[in-house]
Each structure stands twice: as C-alpha cells, then as structure tokens.
mmCIF file with all atom_site columns, C-alpha atoms in Angstrom:
data_model
loop_
_atom_site.group_PDB
_atom_site.id
_atom_site.type_symbol
_atom_site.label_atom_id
_atom_site.label_alt_id
_atom_site.label_comp_id
_atom_site.label_asym_id
_atom_site.label_entity_id
_atom_site.label_seq_id
_atom_site.pdbx_PDB_ins_code
_atom_site.Cartn_x
_atom_site.Cartn_y
_atom_site.Cartn_z
_atom_site.occupancy
_atom_site.B_iso_or_equiv
_atom_site.pdbx_formal_charge
_atom_site.auth_seq_id
_atom_site.auth_comp_id
_atom_site.auth_asym_id
_atom_site.auth_atom_id
_atom_site.pdbx_PDB_model_num
ATOM 1   C CA . MET Z 1 1   ? -4.495  2.671   18.392  1.00 0.00 ? 1   MET Z CA 1
ATOM 2   C CA . LEU Z 1 2   ? -1.416  3.070   16.491  1.00 0.00 ? 2   LEU Z CA 1
ATOM 3   C CA . PRO Z 1 3   ? 0.435   6.389   16.449  1.00 0.00 ? 3   PRO Z CA 1
ATOM 4   C CA . LEU Z 1 4   ? -0.098  8.496   13.338  1.00 0.00 ? 4   LEU Z CA 1
ATOM 5   C CA . GLU Z 1 5   ? 1.722   11.750  12.577  1.00 0.00 ? 5   GLU Z CA 1
ATOM 6   C CA . SER Z 1 6   ? -0.672  14.282  11.339  1.00 0.00 ? 6   SER Z CA 1
ATOM 7   C CA . GLU Z 1 7   ? 1.802   15.433  8.625   1.00 0.00 ? 7   GLU Z CA 1
ATOM 8   C CA . ASN Z 1 8   ? 1.549   12.201  7.016   1.00 0.00 ? 8   ASN Z CA 1
ATOM 9   C CA . MET Z 1 9   ? -2.282  12.214  6.718   1.00 0.00 ? 9   MET Z CA 1
ATOM 10  C CA . GLU Z 1 10  ? -2.219  13.138  2.916   1.00 0.00 ? 10  GLU Z CA 1
ATOM 11  C CA . GLN Z 1 11  ? 0.113   10.490  2.135   1.00 0.00 ? 11  GLN Z CA 1
ATOM 12  C CA . LEU Z 1 12  ? -2.079  8.083   4.036   1.00 0.00 ? 12  LEU Z CA 1
ATOM 13  C CA . LEU Z 1 13  ? -5.201  9.040   2.025   1.00 0.00 ? 13  LEU Z CA 1
ATOM 14  C CA . LYS Z 1 14  ? -3.322  8.670   -1.166  1.00 0.00 ? 14  LYS Z CA 1
ATOM 15  C CA . THR Z 1 15  ? -2.046  5.196   -0.050  1.00 0.00 ? 15  THR Z CA 1
ATOM 16  C CA . LEU Z 1 16  ? -5.593  4.177   0.933   1.00 0.00 ? 16  LEU Z CA 1
ATOM 17  C CA . CYS Z 1 17  ? -6.959  5.163   -2.411  1.00 0.00 ? 17  CYS Z CA 1
ATOM 18  C CA . VAL Z 1 18  ? -4.420  3.332   -4.418  1.00 0.00 ? 18  VAL Z CA 1
ATOM 19  C CA . CYS Z 1 19  ? -4.824  0.358   -2.161  1.00 0.00 ? 19  CYS Z CA 1
ATOM 20  C CA . LEU Z 1 20  ? -8.801  0.386   -2.883  1.00 0.00 ? 20  LEU Z CA 1
ATOM 21  C CA . LEU Z 1 21  ? -7.672  0.583   -6.715  1.00 0.00 ? 21  LEU Z CA 1
ATOM 22  C CA . MET Z 1 22  ? -5.196  -2.087  -6.364  1.00 0.00 ? 22  MET Z CA 1
ATOM 23  C CA . ALA Z 1 23  ? -7.492  -4.238  -4.469  1.00 0.00 ? 23  ALA Z CA 1
ATOM 24  C CA . PHE Z 1 24  ? -10.222 -3.677  -7.444  1.00 0.00 ? 24  PHE Z CA 1
ATOM 25  C CA . PHE Z 1 25  ? -7.547  -4.751  -10.042 1.00 0.00 ? 25  PHE Z CA 1
ATOM 26  C CA . GLY Z 1 26  ? -6.367  -7.656  -8.070  1.00 0.00 ? 26  GLY Z CA 1
ATOM 27  C CA . LEU Z 1 27  ? -9.702  -9.100  -6.892  1.00 0.00 ? 27  LEU Z CA 1
ATOM 28  C CA . SER Z 1 28  ? -12.189 -8.121  -9.914  1.00 0.00 ? 28  SER Z CA 1
ATOM 29  C CA . GLY Z 1 29  ? -9.998  -8.749  -12.830 1.00 0.00 ? 29  GLY Z CA 1
ATOM 30  C CA . LEU Z 1 30  ? -12.130 -5.959  -14.464 1.00 0.00 ? 30  LEU Z CA 1
ATOM 31  C CA . ILE Z 1 31  ? -10.838 -2.866  -15.771 1.00 0.00 ? 31  ILE Z CA 1
ATOM 32  C CA . PHE Z 1 32  ? -11.384 0.377   -13.868 1.00 0.00 ? 32  PHE Z CA 1
ATOM 33  C CA . SER Z 1 33  ? -12.023 3.806   -15.454 1.00 0.00 ? 33  SER Z CA 1
ATOM 34  C CA . GLN Z 1 34  ? -13.246 7.204   -14.568 1.00 0.00 ? 34  GLN Z CA 1
ATOM 35  C CA . SER Z 1 35  ? -14.235 7.533   -18.235 1.00 0.00 ? 35  SER Z CA 1
ATOM 36  C CA . PRO Z 1 36  ? -16.646 4.779   -19.943 1.00 0.00 ? 36  PRO Z CA 1
ATOM 37  C CA . ASP Z 1 37  ? -14.476 5.341   -23.338 1.00 0.00 ? 37  ASP Z CA 1
ATOM 38  C CA . LYS Z 1 38  ? -11.034 4.719   -21.649 1.00 0.00 ? 38  LYS Z CA 1
ATOM 39  C CA . GLU Z 1 39  ? -9.664  1.405   -20.594 1.00 0.00 ? 39  GLU Z CA 1
ATOM 40  C CA . ILE Z 1 40  ? -6.750  1.499   -18.309 1.00 0.00 ? 40  ILE Z CA 1
ATOM 41  C CA . GLN Z 1 41  ? -3.680  -0.527  -19.820 1.00 0.00 ? 41  GLN Z CA 1
ATOM 42  C CA . TYR Z 1 42  ? -2.109  -2.617  -17.229 1.00 0.00 ? 42  TYR Z CA 1
ATOM 43  C CA . SER Z 1 43  ? 0.064   -5.621  -16.698 1.00 0.00 ? 43  SER Z CA 1
ATOM 44  C CA . THR Z 1 44  ? 0.454   -7.824  -13.775 1.00 0.00 ? 44  THR Z CA 1
ATOM 45  C CA . GLY Z 1 45  ? 3.689   -9.479  -12.486 1.00 0.00 ? 45  GLY Z CA 1
ATOM 46  C CA . GLN Z 1 46  ? 5.493   -10.284 -9.288  1.00 0.00 ? 46  GLN Z CA 1
ATOM 47  C CA . PHE Z 1 47  ? 8.251   -9.335  -6.979  1.00 0.00 ? 47  PHE Z CA 1
ATOM 48  C CA . ILE Z 1 48  ? 10.156  -11.442 -4.720  1.00 0.00 ? 48  ILE Z CA 1
ATOM 49  C CA . ASP Z 1 49  ? 11.632  -9.904  -1.696  1.00 0.00 ? 49  ASP Z CA 1
ATOM 50  C CA . GLY Z 1 50  ? 15.142  -11.537 -1.267  1.00 0.00 ? 50  GLY Z CA 1
ATOM 51  C CA . ARG Z 1 51  ? 15.249  -10.831 2.581   1.00 0.00 ? 51  ARG Z CA 1
ATOM 52  C CA . ASP Z 1 52  ? 12.339  -13.095 3.495   1.00 0.00 ? 52  ASP Z CA 1
ATOM 53  C CA . GLY Z 1 53  ? 11.414  -14.744 0.063   1.00 0.00 ? 53  GLY Z CA 1
ATOM 54  C CA . LYS Z 1 54  ? 7.868   -13.297 0.155   1.00 0.00 ? 54  LYS Z CA 1
ATOM 55  C CA . ILE Z 1 55  ? 6.393   -13.105 -3.132  1.00 0.00 ? 55  ILE Z CA 1
ATOM 56  C CA . TYR Z 1 56  ? 4.296   -9.861  -3.836  1.00 0.00 ? 56  TYR Z CA 1
ATOM 57  C CA . LYS Z 1 57  ? 1.976   -9.323  -6.854  1.00 0.00 ? 57  LYS Z CA 1
ATOM 58  C CA . THR Z 1 58  ? 2.655   -6.293  -8.817  1.00 0.00 ? 58  THR Z CA 1
ATOM 59  C CA . VAL Z 1 59  ? 0.801   -4.023  -11.320 1.00 0.00 ? 59  VAL Z CA 1
ATOM 60  C CA . LYS Z 1 60  ? 2.290   -1.922  -14.115 1.00 0.00 ? 60  LYS Z CA 1
ATOM 61  C CA . ILE Z 1 61  ? 0.384   1.062   -14.947 1.00 0.00 ? 61  ILE Z CA 1
ATOM 62  C CA . GLY Z 1 62  ? 1.906   3.390   -17.563 1.00 0.00 ? 62  GLY Z CA 1
ATOM 63  C CA . ASP Z 1 63  ? 5.643   3.106   -16.866 1.00 0.00 ? 63  ASP Z CA 1
ATOM 64  C CA . GLN Z 1 64  ? 5.180   2.624   -13.039 1.00 0.00 ? 64  GLN Z CA 1
ATOM 65  C CA . ILE Z 1 65  ? 5.273   -0.768  -11.196 1.00 0.00 ? 65  ILE Z CA 1
ATOM 66  C CA . TRP Z 1 66  ? 3.289   -0.804  -8.038  1.00 0.00 ? 66  TRP Z CA 1
ATOM 67  C CA . LEU Z 1 67  ? 2.816   -3.477  -5.274  1.00 0.00 ? 67  LEU Z CA 1
ATOM 68  C CA . ALA Z 1 68  ? -0.734  -4.576  -5.802  1.00 0.00 ? 68  ALA Z CA 1
ATOM 69  C CA . GLU Z 1 69  ? -0.907  -6.077  -2.193  1.00 0.00 ? 69  GLU Z CA 1
ATOM 70  C CA . ASN Z 1 70  ? 0.067   -5.091  1.192   1.00 0.00 ? 70  ASN Z CA 1
ATOM 71  C CA . PHE Z 1 71  ? 3.717   -4.795  2.147   1.00 0.00 ? 71  PHE Z CA 1
ATOM 72  C CA . ALA Z 1 72  ? 4.368   -7.537  4.726   1.00 0.00 ? 72  ALA Z CA 1
ATOM 73  C CA . TYR Z 1 73  ? 8.093   -7.399  5.730   1.00 0.00 ? 73  TYR Z CA 1
ATOM 74  C CA . LEU Z 1 74  ? 8.358   -8.337  9.367   1.00 0.00 ? 74  LEU Z CA 1
ATOM 75  C CA . PRO Z 1 75  ? 11.962  -8.348  10.819  1.00 0.00 ? 75  PRO Z CA 1
ATOM 76  C CA . TYR Z 1 76  ? 10.548  -7.733  14.411  1.00 0.00 ? 76  TYR Z CA 1
ATOM 77  C CA . VAL Z 1 77  ? 7.278   -6.778  15.707  1.00 0.00 ? 77  VAL Z CA 1
ATOM 78  C CA . CYS Z 1 78  ? 6.132   -4.530  18.424  1.00 0.00 ? 78  CYS Z CA 1
ATOM 79  C CA . PRO Z 1 79  ? 3.210   -4.853  21.158  1.00 0.00 ? 79  PRO Z CA 1
ATOM 80  C CA . ALA Z 1 80  ? 0.343   -2.770  19.898  1.00 0.00 ? 80  ALA Z CA 1
ATOM 81  C CA . ASP Z 1 81  ? 1.086   0.029   22.933  1.00 0.00 ? 81  ASP Z CA 1
ATOM 82  C CA . ALA Z 1 82  ? 4.503   0.314   22.106  1.00 0.00 ? 82  ALA Z CA 1
ATOM 83  C CA . ASN Z 1 83  ? 5.664   3.985   21.173  1.00 0.00 ? 83  ASN Z CA 1
ATOM 84  C CA . GLY Z 1 84  ? 8.379   4.625   18.764  1.00 0.00 ? 84  GLY Z CA 1
ATOM 85  C CA . CYS Z 1 85  ? 8.984   0.996   17.781  1.00 0.00 ? 85  CYS Z CA 1
ATOM 86  C CA . GLY Z 1 86  ? 7.735   1.279   14.189  1.00 0.00 ? 86  GLY Z CA 1
ATOM 87  C CA . ILE Z 1 87  ? 6.164   -2.119  13.138  1.00 0.00 ? 87  ILE Z CA 1
ATOM 88  C CA . TRP Z 1 88  ? 2.955   -3.697  14.285  1.00 0.00 ? 88  TRP Z CA 1
ATOM 89  C CA . VAL Z 1 89  ? 0.438   -6.361  13.058  1.00 0.00 ? 89  VAL Z CA 1
ATOM 90  C CA . TYR Z 1 90  ? -3.139  -5.692  13.391  1.00 0.00 ? 90  TYR Z CA 1
ATOM 91  C CA . GLY Z 1 91  ? -4.840  -7.958  16.187  1.00 0.00 ? 91  GLY Z CA 1
ATOM 92  C CA . TYR Z 1 92  ? -1.484  -9.051  17.476  1.00 0.00 ? 92  TYR Z CA 1
ATOM 93  C CA . ASP Z 1 93  ? 0.037   -7.840  20.844  1.00 0.00 ? 93  ASP Z CA 1
ATOM 94  C CA . GLY Z 1 94  ? 3.365   -9.357  21.303  1.00 0.00 ? 94  GLY Z CA 1
ATOM 95  C CA . THR Z 1 95  ? 6.796   -9.539  20.171  1.00 0.00 ? 95  THR Z CA 1
ATOM 96  C CA . ASP Z 1 96  ? 7.221   -13.074 18.548  1.00 0.00 ? 96  ASP Z CA 1
ATOM 97  C CA . VAL Z 1 97  ? 7.519   -12.650 14.735  1.00 0.00 ? 97  VAL Z CA 1
ATOM 98  C CA . GLU Z 1 98  ? 6.609   -16.102 13.994  1.00 0.00 ? 98  GLU Z CA 1
ATOM 99  C CA . MET Z 1 99  ? 3.514   -16.239 16.121  1.00 0.00 ? 99  MET Z CA 1
ATOM 100 C CA . ALA Z 1 100 ? 2.493   -12.619 14.373  1.00 0.00 ? 100 ALA Z CA 1
ATOM 101 C CA . LYS Z 1 101 ? 3.002   -14.108 10.960  1.00 0.00 ? 101 LYS Z CA 1
ATOM 102 C CA . SER Z 1 102 ? 0.823   -17.053 11.861  1.00 0.00 ? 102 SER Z CA 1
ATOM 103 C CA . ILE Z 1 103 ? -2.265  -15.015 12.625  1.00 0.00 ? 103 ILE Z CA 1
ATOM 104 C CA . ALA Z 1 104 ? -5.030  -14.338 9.819   1.00 0.00 ? 104 ALA Z CA 1
ATOM 105 C CA . GLU Z 1 105 ? -4.635  -10.519 9.971   1.00 0.00 ? 105 GLU Z CA 1
ATOM 106 C CA . TYR Z 1 106 ? -0.964  -10.608 9.078   1.00 0.00 ? 106 TYR Z CA 1
ATOM 107 C CA . GLN Z 1 107 ? -1.568  -13.254 6.195   1.00 0.00 ? 107 GLN Z CA 1
ATOM 108 C CA . GLU Z 1 108 ? -4.568  -11.052 4.674   1.00 0.00 ? 108 GLU Z CA 1
ATOM 109 C CA . TYR Z 1 109 ? -3.195  -7.322  5.504   1.00 0.00 ? 109 TYR Z CA 1
ATOM 110 C CA . GLY Z 1 110 ? 0.567   -7.636  6.158   1.00 0.00 ? 110 GLY Z CA 1
ATOM 111 C CA . SER Z 1 111 ? 2.448   -5.309  8.671   1.00 0.00 ? 111 SER Z CA 1
ATOM 112 C CA . LEU Z 1 112 ? 1.508   -1.670  9.869   1.00 0.00 ? 112 LEU Z CA 1
ATOM 113 C CA . TYR Z 1 113 ? 4.473   0.663   9.766   1.00 0.00 ? 113 TYR Z CA 1
ATOM 114 C CA . THR Z 1 114 ? 5.276   4.285   11.121  1.00 0.00 ? 114 THR Z CA 1
ATOM 115 C CA . TRP Z 1 115 ? 6.329   6.493   8.045   1.00 0.00 ? 115 TRP Z CA 1
ATOM 116 C CA . HIS Z 1 116 ? 10.075  6.215   9.182   1.00 0.00 ? 116 HIS Z CA 1
ATOM 117 C CA . GLN Z 1 117 ? 9.927   2.596   9.145   1.00 0.00 ? 117 GLN Z CA 1
ATOM 118 C CA . ALA Z 1 118 ? 8.030   2.033   5.974   1.00 0.00 ? 118 ALA Z CA 1
ATOM 119 C CA . ARG Z 1 119 ? 10.734  4.141   4.138   1.00 0.00 ? 119 ARG Z CA 1
ATOM 120 C CA . VAL Z 1 120 ? 13.483  2.111   5.815   1.00 0.00 ? 120 VAL Z CA 1
ATOM 121 C CA . LEU Z 1 121 ? 12.052  -1.083  5.193   1.00 0.00 ? 121 LEU Z CA 1
ATOM 122 C CA . CYS Z 1 122 ? 11.287  -0.921  1.349   1.00 0.00 ? 122 CYS Z CA 1
ATOM 123 C CA . PRO Z 1 123 ? 13.123  -3.558  -0.506  1.00 0.00 ? 123 PRO Z CA 1
ATOM 124 C CA . GLU Z 1 124 ? 16.044  -2.667  -2.580  1.00 0.00 ? 124 GLU Z CA 1
ATOM 125 C CA . GLY Z 1 125 ? 14.780  -0.805  -5.789  1.00 0.00 ? 125 GLY Z CA 1
ATOM 126 C CA . TRP Z 1 126 ? 11.611  0.089   -4.115  1.00 0.00 ? 126 TRP Z CA 1
ATOM 127 C CA . HIS Z 1 127 ? 10.404  3.191   -2.404  1.00 0.00 ? 127 HIS Z CA 1
ATOM 128 C CA . LEU Z 1 128 ? 7.423   5.038   -0.909  1.00 0.00 ? 128 LEU Z CA 1
ATOM 129 C CA . PRO Z 1 129 ? 5.965   7.080   -3.886  1.00 0.00 ? 129 PRO Z CA 1
ATOM 130 C CA . SER Z 1 130 ? 6.357   10.962  -4.208  1.00 0.00 ? 130 SER Z CA 1
ATOM 131 C CA . ASP Z 1 131 ? 3.356   13.274  -4.845  1.00 0.00 ? 131 ASP Z CA 1
ATOM 132 C CA . GLU Z 1 132 ? 4.363   13.489  -8.381  1.00 0.00 ? 132 GLU Z CA 1
ATOM 133 C CA . GLU Z 1 133 ? 4.481   9.702   -8.627  1.00 0.00 ? 133 GLU Z CA 1
ATOM 134 C CA . TRP Z 1 134 ? 0.913   9.696   -7.217  1.00 0.00 ? 134 TRP Z CA 1
ATOM 135 C CA . ARG Z 1 135 ? -0.224  12.349  -9.734  1.00 0.00 ? 135 ARG Z CA 1
ATOM 136 C CA . ILE Z 1 136 ? 1.026   10.133  -12.533 1.00 0.00 ? 136 ILE Z CA 1
ATOM 137 C CA . LEU Z 1 137 ? -0.852  7.178   -11.493 1.00 0.00 ? 137 LEU Z CA 1
ATOM 138 C CA . GLU Z 1 138 ? -4.026  9.442   -11.030 1.00 0.00 ? 138 GLU Z CA 1
ATOM 139 C CA . ARG Z 1 139 ? -3.565  10.600  -14.643 1.00 0.00 ? 139 ARG Z CA 1
ATOM 140 C CA . ASN Z 1 140 ? -2.772  7.012   -15.925 1.00 0.00 ? 140 ASN Z CA 1
ATOM 141 C CA . ILE Z 1 141 ? -6.068  5.646   -14.251 1.00 0.00 ? 141 ILE Z CA 1
ATOM 142 C CA . GLY Z 1 142 ? -8.181  8.523   -15.523 1.00 0.00 ? 142 GLY Z CA 1
ATOM 143 C CA . ILE Z 1 143 ? -8.635  10.618  -12.458 1.00 0.00 ? 143 ILE Z CA 1
ATOM 144 C CA . LYS Z 1 144 ? -9.081  14.074  -13.581 1.00 0.00 ? 144 LYS Z CA 1
ATOM 145 C CA . GLY Z 1 145 ? -9.920  16.752  -11.069 1.00 0.00 ? 145 GLY Z CA 1
ATOM 146 C CA . LEU Z 1 146 ? -10.883 14.331  -8.473  1.00 0.00 ? 146 LEU Z CA 1
ATOM 147 C CA . HIS Z 1 147 ? -8.528  13.502  -5.673  1.00 0.00 ? 147 HIS Z CA 1
ATOM 148 C CA . CYS Z 1 148 ? -8.290  10.158  -3.860  1.00 0.00 ? 148 CYS Z CA 1
ATOM 149 C CA . SER Z 1 149 ? -9.488  11.823  -0.661  1.00 0.00 ? 149 SER Z CA 1
ATOM 150 C CA . GLN Z 1 150 ? -12.854 12.610  -2.438  1.00 0.00 ? 150 GLN Z CA 1
ATOM 151 C CA . ILE Z 1 151 ? -12.950 9.082   -3.815  1.00 0.00 ? 151 ILE Z CA 1
ATOM 152 C CA . LEU Z 1 152 ? -12.221 7.844   -0.097  1.00 0.00 ? 152 LEU Z CA 1
ATOM 153 C CA . GLU Z 1 153 ? -14.955 10.065  1.182   1.00 0.00 ? 153 GLU Z CA 1
ATOM 154 C CA . SER Z 1 154 ? -17.578 8.670   -0.965  1.00 0.00 ? 154 SER Z CA 1
ATOM 155 C CA . SER Z 1 155 ? -16.525 4.951   -0.818  1.00 0.00 ? 155 SER Z CA 1
ATOM 156 C CA . ARG Z 1 156 ? -18.670 2.284   0.476   1.00 0.00 ? 156 ARG Z CA 1
ATOM 157 C CA . TYR Z 1 157 ? -15.823 -0.185  0.863   1.00 0.00 ? 157 TYR Z CA 1
ATOM 158 C CA . PRO Z 1 158 ? -13.817 -0.715  4.152   1.00 0.00 ? 158 PRO Z CA 1
ATOM 159 C CA . ILE Z 1 159 ? -10.299 0.748   4.266   1.00 0.00 ? 159 ILE Z CA 1
ATOM 160 C CA . ALA Z 1 160 ? -7.327  -0.817  5.672   1.00 0.00 ? 160 ALA Z CA 1
ATOM 161 C CA . LEU Z 1 161 ? -4.042  0.980   6.417   1.00 0.00 ? 161 LEU Z CA 1
ATOM 162 C CA . ILE Z 1 162 ? -1.108  -0.459  4.631   1.00 0.00 ? 162 ILE Z CA 1
ATOM 163 C CA . ALA Z 1 163 ? 2.223   0.742   3.145   1.00 0.00 ? 163 ALA Z CA 1
ATOM 164 C CA . THR Z 1 164 ? 2.032   0.965   -0.778  1.00 0.00 ? 164 THR Z CA 1
ATOM 165 C CA . ILE Z 1 165 ? 5.459   0.977   -2.418  1.00 0.00 ? 165 ILE Z CA 1
ATOM 166 C CA . ILE Z 1 166 ? 6.387   1.563   -6.042  1.00 0.00 ? 166 ILE Z CA 1
ATOM 167 C CA . SER Z 1 167 ? 9.493   0.373   -7.964  1.00 0.00 ? 167 SER Z CA 1
ATOM 168 C CA . THR Z 1 168 ? 12.449  2.630   -8.566  1.00 0.00 ? 168 THR Z CA 1
#
C-alpha cells in the first residue's frame, strides 16, 4: 500500500471525482449534466509533454483546460515498499523505468505520486488545481450543492488513484 498523507484526503477525493468525470467525457463521447436542461460546453485537445514526448488528451470546460487522462511522467520509479521516494507504478515492484513503462497498469493508469512529487513533476504551464479551481469546474459542469465526495460515495464505478493537473 502506498503512503497517503491524511491532510491530502479532500484533494484526493476531488481528484477522483474529476477523474470519473473526465473518464466519462473521454470514453462515452456523451455530455454529462446534473440538470437535464443544461448541456456542458467543452472541447477536446492535446498537450505534448516536452520532457518525454508523451501526448495527453485535454478537455476545456469553461476557461479551464484539464488533462483528460492520467498523468504518467516517470523520470524514475520506486519499489512499492519504498518510503519517501514519491513515484510508483501500480503492480510494479522494481526500479527499472523502461520495465515499469512496459506493464499494462502503467500504460492504462500512468504513475502514482506523493502530493509533493505530483506538484514538483507537473509540466511547465501546468499545476495541481486549487480548491477554487475545483469549485469553478463543479459550477461549469452543473454540480450545485453536491460535492465530489458525495458523488463518489454513490458511485458504482471503480476508482483509480491518479494525478489530475490543470493548465496554468
């Protein structure tokens, strides 16, 4: 099990909620709305991480641009039981980056990070979203008076831990 700092739990829940929403946009091609009368206006694009050339799908909702898939930058990887290392790949227990990148879990889910490493490793022009940026997203997708943690509690979908980042 990976270390998780308790003060980051709220941020984790928000990340998971947006991940579910982004997965819905990316996989279904449908428009999600809390209200049947309101369609969410969004556009899709891509971002190329110049450090490793990885191409990420993006989604623009309102004036915000979000990664629409899991962050997967992997300059190094730690064994699952390494404390304080900061980067892991689910299902991989070694230190060879190329080997870690070759497993299905990395290709599907990307990397797992501590809060600190996720902040440090964001590409130039990107950052982990603030609480206010989450609130803006919630308003833009029609969530009114319902927080992501409530959506997660009622969700029937599996949840994956990822890093969600937003364009600066």
